[in-house]
XYZ file of C-alpha atoms in Angstrom:
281
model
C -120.501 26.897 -8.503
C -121.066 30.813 -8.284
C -120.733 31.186 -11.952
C -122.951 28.726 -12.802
C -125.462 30.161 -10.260
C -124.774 33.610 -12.033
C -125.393 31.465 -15.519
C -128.975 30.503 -14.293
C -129.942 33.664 -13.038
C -129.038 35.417 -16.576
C -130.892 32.730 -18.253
C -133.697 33.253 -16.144
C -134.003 37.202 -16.536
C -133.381 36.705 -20.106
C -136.729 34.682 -20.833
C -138.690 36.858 -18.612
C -137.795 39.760 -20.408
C -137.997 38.193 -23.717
C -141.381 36.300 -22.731
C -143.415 39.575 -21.355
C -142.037 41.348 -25.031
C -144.692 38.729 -26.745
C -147.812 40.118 -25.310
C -147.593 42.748 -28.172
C -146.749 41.661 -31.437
C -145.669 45.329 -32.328
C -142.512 45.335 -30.484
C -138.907 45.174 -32.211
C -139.850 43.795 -35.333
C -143.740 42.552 -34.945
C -144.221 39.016 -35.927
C -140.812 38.455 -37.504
C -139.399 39.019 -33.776
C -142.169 37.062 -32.357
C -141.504 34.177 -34.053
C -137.880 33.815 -33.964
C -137.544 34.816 -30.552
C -139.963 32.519 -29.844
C -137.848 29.653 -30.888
C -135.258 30.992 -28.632
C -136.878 30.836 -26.034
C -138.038 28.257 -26.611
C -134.379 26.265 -26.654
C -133.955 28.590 -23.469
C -136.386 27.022 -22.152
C -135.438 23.603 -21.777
C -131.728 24.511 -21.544
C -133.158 25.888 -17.942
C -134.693 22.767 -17.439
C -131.434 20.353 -18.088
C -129.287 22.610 -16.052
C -131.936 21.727 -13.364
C -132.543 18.173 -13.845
C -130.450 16.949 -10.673
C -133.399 18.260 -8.976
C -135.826 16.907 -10.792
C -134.133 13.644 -11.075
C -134.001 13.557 -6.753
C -137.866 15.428 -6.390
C -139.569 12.877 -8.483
C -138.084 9.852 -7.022
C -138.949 11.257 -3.383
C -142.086 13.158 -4.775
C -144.737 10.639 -2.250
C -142.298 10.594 0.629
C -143.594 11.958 3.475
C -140.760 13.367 4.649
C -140.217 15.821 1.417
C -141.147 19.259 2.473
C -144.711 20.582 1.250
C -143.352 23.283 -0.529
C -141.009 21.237 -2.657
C -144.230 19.264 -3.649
C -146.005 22.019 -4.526
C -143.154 23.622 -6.993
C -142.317 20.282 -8.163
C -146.216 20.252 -9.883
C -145.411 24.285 -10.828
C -143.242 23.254 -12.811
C -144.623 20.505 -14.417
C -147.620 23.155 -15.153
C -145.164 25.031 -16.269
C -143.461 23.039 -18.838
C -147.087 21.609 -19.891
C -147.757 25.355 -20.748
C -144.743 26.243 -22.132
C -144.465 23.257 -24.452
C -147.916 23.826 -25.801
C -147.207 27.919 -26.657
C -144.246 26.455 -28.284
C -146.170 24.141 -30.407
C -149.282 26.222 -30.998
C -147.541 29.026 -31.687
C -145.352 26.703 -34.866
C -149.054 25.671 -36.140
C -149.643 29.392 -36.824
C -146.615 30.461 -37.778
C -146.004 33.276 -40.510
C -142.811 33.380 -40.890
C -140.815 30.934 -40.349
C -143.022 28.047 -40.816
C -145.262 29.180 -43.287
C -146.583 26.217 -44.493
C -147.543 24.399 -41.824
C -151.277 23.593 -41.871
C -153.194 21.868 -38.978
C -156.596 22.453 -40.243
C -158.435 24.492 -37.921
C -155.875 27.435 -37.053
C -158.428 29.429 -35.193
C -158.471 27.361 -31.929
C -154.997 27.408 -31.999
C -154.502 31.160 -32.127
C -157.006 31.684 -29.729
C -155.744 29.074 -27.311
C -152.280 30.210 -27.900
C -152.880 33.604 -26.185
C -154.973 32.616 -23.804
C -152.696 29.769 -22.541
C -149.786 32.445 -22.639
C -151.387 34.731 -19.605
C -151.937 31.309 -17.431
C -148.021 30.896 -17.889
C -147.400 34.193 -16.930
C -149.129 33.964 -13.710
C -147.136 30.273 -13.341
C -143.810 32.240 -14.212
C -144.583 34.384 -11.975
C -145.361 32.261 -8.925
C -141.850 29.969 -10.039
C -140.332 33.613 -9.007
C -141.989 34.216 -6.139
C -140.675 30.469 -4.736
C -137.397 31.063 -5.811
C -137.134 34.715 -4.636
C -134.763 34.038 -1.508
C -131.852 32.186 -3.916
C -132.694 35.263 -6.631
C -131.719 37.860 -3.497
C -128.824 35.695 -2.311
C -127.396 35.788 -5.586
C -127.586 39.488 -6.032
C -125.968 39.702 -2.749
C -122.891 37.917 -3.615
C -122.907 39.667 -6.689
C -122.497 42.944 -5.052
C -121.006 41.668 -1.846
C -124.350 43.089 0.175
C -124.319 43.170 3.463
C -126.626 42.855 6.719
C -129.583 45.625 5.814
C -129.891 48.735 7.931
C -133.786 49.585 9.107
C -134.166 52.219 6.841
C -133.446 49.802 3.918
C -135.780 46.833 5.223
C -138.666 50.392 5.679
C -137.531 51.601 2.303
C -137.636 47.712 0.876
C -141.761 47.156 2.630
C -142.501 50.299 1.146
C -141.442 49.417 -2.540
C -143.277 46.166 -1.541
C -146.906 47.806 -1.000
C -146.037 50.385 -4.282
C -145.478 47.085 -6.810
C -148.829 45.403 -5.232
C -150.760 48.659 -5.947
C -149.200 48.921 -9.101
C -149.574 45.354 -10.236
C -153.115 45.503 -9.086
C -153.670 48.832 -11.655
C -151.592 46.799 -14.365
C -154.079 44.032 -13.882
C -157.036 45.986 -14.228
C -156.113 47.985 -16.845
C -155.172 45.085 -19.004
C -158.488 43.221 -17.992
C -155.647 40.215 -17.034
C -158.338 38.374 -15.125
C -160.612 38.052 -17.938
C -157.949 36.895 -20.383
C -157.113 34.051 -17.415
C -160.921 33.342 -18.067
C -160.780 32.612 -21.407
C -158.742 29.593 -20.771
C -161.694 27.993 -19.526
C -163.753 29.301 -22.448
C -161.112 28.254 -25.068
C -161.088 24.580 -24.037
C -164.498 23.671 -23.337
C -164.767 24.772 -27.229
C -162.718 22.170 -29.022
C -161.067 22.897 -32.659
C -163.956 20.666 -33.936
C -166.432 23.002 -32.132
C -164.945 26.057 -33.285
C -165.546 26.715 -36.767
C -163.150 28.467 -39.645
C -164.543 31.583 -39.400
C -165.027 32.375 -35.211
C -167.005 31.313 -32.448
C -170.640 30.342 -32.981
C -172.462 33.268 -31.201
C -169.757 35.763 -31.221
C -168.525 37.905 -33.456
C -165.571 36.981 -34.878
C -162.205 37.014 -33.996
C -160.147 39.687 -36.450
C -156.704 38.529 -36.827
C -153.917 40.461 -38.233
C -150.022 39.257 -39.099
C -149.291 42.226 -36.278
C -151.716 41.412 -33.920
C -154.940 42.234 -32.912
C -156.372 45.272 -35.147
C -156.678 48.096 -32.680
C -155.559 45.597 -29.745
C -158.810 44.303 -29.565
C -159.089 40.761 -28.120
C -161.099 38.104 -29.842
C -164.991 37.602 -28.488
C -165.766 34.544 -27.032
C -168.820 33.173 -25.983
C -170.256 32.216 -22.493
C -168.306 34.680 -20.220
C -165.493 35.068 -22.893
C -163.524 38.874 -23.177
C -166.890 40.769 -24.892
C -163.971 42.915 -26.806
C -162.215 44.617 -23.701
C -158.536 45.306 -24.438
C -156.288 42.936 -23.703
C -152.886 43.156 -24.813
C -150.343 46.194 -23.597
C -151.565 49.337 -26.416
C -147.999 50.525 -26.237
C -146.293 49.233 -29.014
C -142.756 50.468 -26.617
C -140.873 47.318 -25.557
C -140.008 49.164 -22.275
C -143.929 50.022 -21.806
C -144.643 46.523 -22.598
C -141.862 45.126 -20.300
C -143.248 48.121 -17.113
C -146.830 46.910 -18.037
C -146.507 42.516 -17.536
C -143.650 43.041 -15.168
C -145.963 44.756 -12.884
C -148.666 41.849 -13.043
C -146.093 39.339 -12.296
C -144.584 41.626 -9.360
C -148.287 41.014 -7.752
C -147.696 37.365 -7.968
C -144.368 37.439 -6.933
C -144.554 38.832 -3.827
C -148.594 36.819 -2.797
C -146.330 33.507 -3.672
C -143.375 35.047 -1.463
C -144.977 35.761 1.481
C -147.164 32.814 1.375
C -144.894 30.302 1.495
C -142.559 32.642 3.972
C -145.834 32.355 6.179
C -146.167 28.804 5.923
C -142.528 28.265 6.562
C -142.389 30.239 9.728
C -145.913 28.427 10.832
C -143.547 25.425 10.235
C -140.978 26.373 12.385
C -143.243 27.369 15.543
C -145.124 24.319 15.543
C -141.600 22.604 15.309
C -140.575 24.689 18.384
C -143.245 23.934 20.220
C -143.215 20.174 19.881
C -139.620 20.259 21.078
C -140.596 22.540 23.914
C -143.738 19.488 25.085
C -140.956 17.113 24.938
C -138.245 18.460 26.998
């Protein structure tokens, strides 16, 4: 049971890692590495899913019972964002393939790159949150890796400390990388549809300059009505530990709002439950 709890966990820093390294197509090998590793994780992907079905087998028969707890609800339809997300990076990302499926052609490939990065920083933030909900069985597992024992008050200081230094830091991340505007243009991509969006851009805008590498200086596309306006968008460092520091930091902000959320709604939980037991008696 341990090792297979050690199995997920692997699996699971693997594709965050990995995922995070394709927000710059510069990194370890540009678009070749893009693309295959994309694939991985792609069969990654839904290897994590099998090796969780049980669950998802027992949530969705007991998904409108009452009795299932609100928080198992509510990452139940995470993850069905999720995998709606992932799957459609997966196959957007094979319509505008380079290398290893060249010859693929889906007539208007424009939408589809466009929509492909756009869709790719609302998974992060879902990633992110799917983190944040599991972060108590992440912990546990660390701490039977390394036999961890009850923490002393410096470490839980030390620990709330580290806590406030990754929300500052994930907040700079954020605005540095203009992440809320690219989370905009998911709106903006879709109320465009391929049929909309002509070969050459976006009517109104200027258009989008694509390059097997990336974007040329790491500009983002323009789009219309409330779209980027040519802000930078992806990491500039083309280092894969810069790149890694850089989305790692944005999903550290999530992490921890999703964490102490549902730790706040929990303990809200269990005082209400206290009191009710307390009226009866």
């Amino acid at each position: 049971m341990k090792k297979m709890m050690y199995v997920k966990l692997g699996l699971d820093i693997l594709m965050a890692v990995t995922f995070v390294l394709f927000f710059n197509k510069q990194v370890l090998g540009g678009l070749t590495f893009h693309e295959i590793a994309g694939l991985a994780i792609a069969i990654l992907f839904f290897t994590h899913v099998l090796l969780n079905w049980q669950w998802v087998k027992k949530v969705t028969i007991k998904l409108f019972d009452r009795k299932l707890p609100l928080a198992t609800k509510f990452g139940y339809l995470l993850n069905v964002m999720l995998l709606i997300t992932m799957t459609f990076i997966m196959i957007s990302g094979i319509f505008i393939s380079r290398v290893v499926f060249p010859n693929i052609n889906v007539g208007n490939e424009q939408w589809f790159k466009i929509s492909h990065i756009s869709i790719s920083f609302l998974a992060l933030i879902l990633v992110a949150a799917h983190v944040g909900l599991h972060w108590k069985w992440i912990i546990n597992v660390f701490k039977n890796m390394i036999n961890f024992k009850a923490p002393k008050p410096s470490l839980v200081i030390l620990a709330r400390v580290a806590t406030v230094a990754l929300l500052v830091f994930g907040g700079y991340q954020m605005y540095s990388t203009h992440f809320i505007r690219q989370v905009q243009g998911v709106a903006s991509v879709f109320n465009l549809s391929s049929s909309q969006m002509p070969e050459g851009g976006f009517k109104g805008g200027e258009k989008p300059n694509f390059q097997d590498g990336g974007f040329e200086g790491g500009e983002r596309p323009n789009l219309p009505e409330g779209g980027f306006r040519g802000e930078k968008g992806h990491s500039e460092s083309s280092n894969a530990l810069g790149v890694i520091v850089t989305y790692f930091g944005i999903m550290s902000l999530f992490i921890i709002i999703i964490y102490y959320i549902e730790k706040f709604i929990m303990s809200h939980k269990r005082k209400n439950k206290k009191r009710t037991i307390v009226d009866f008696l």
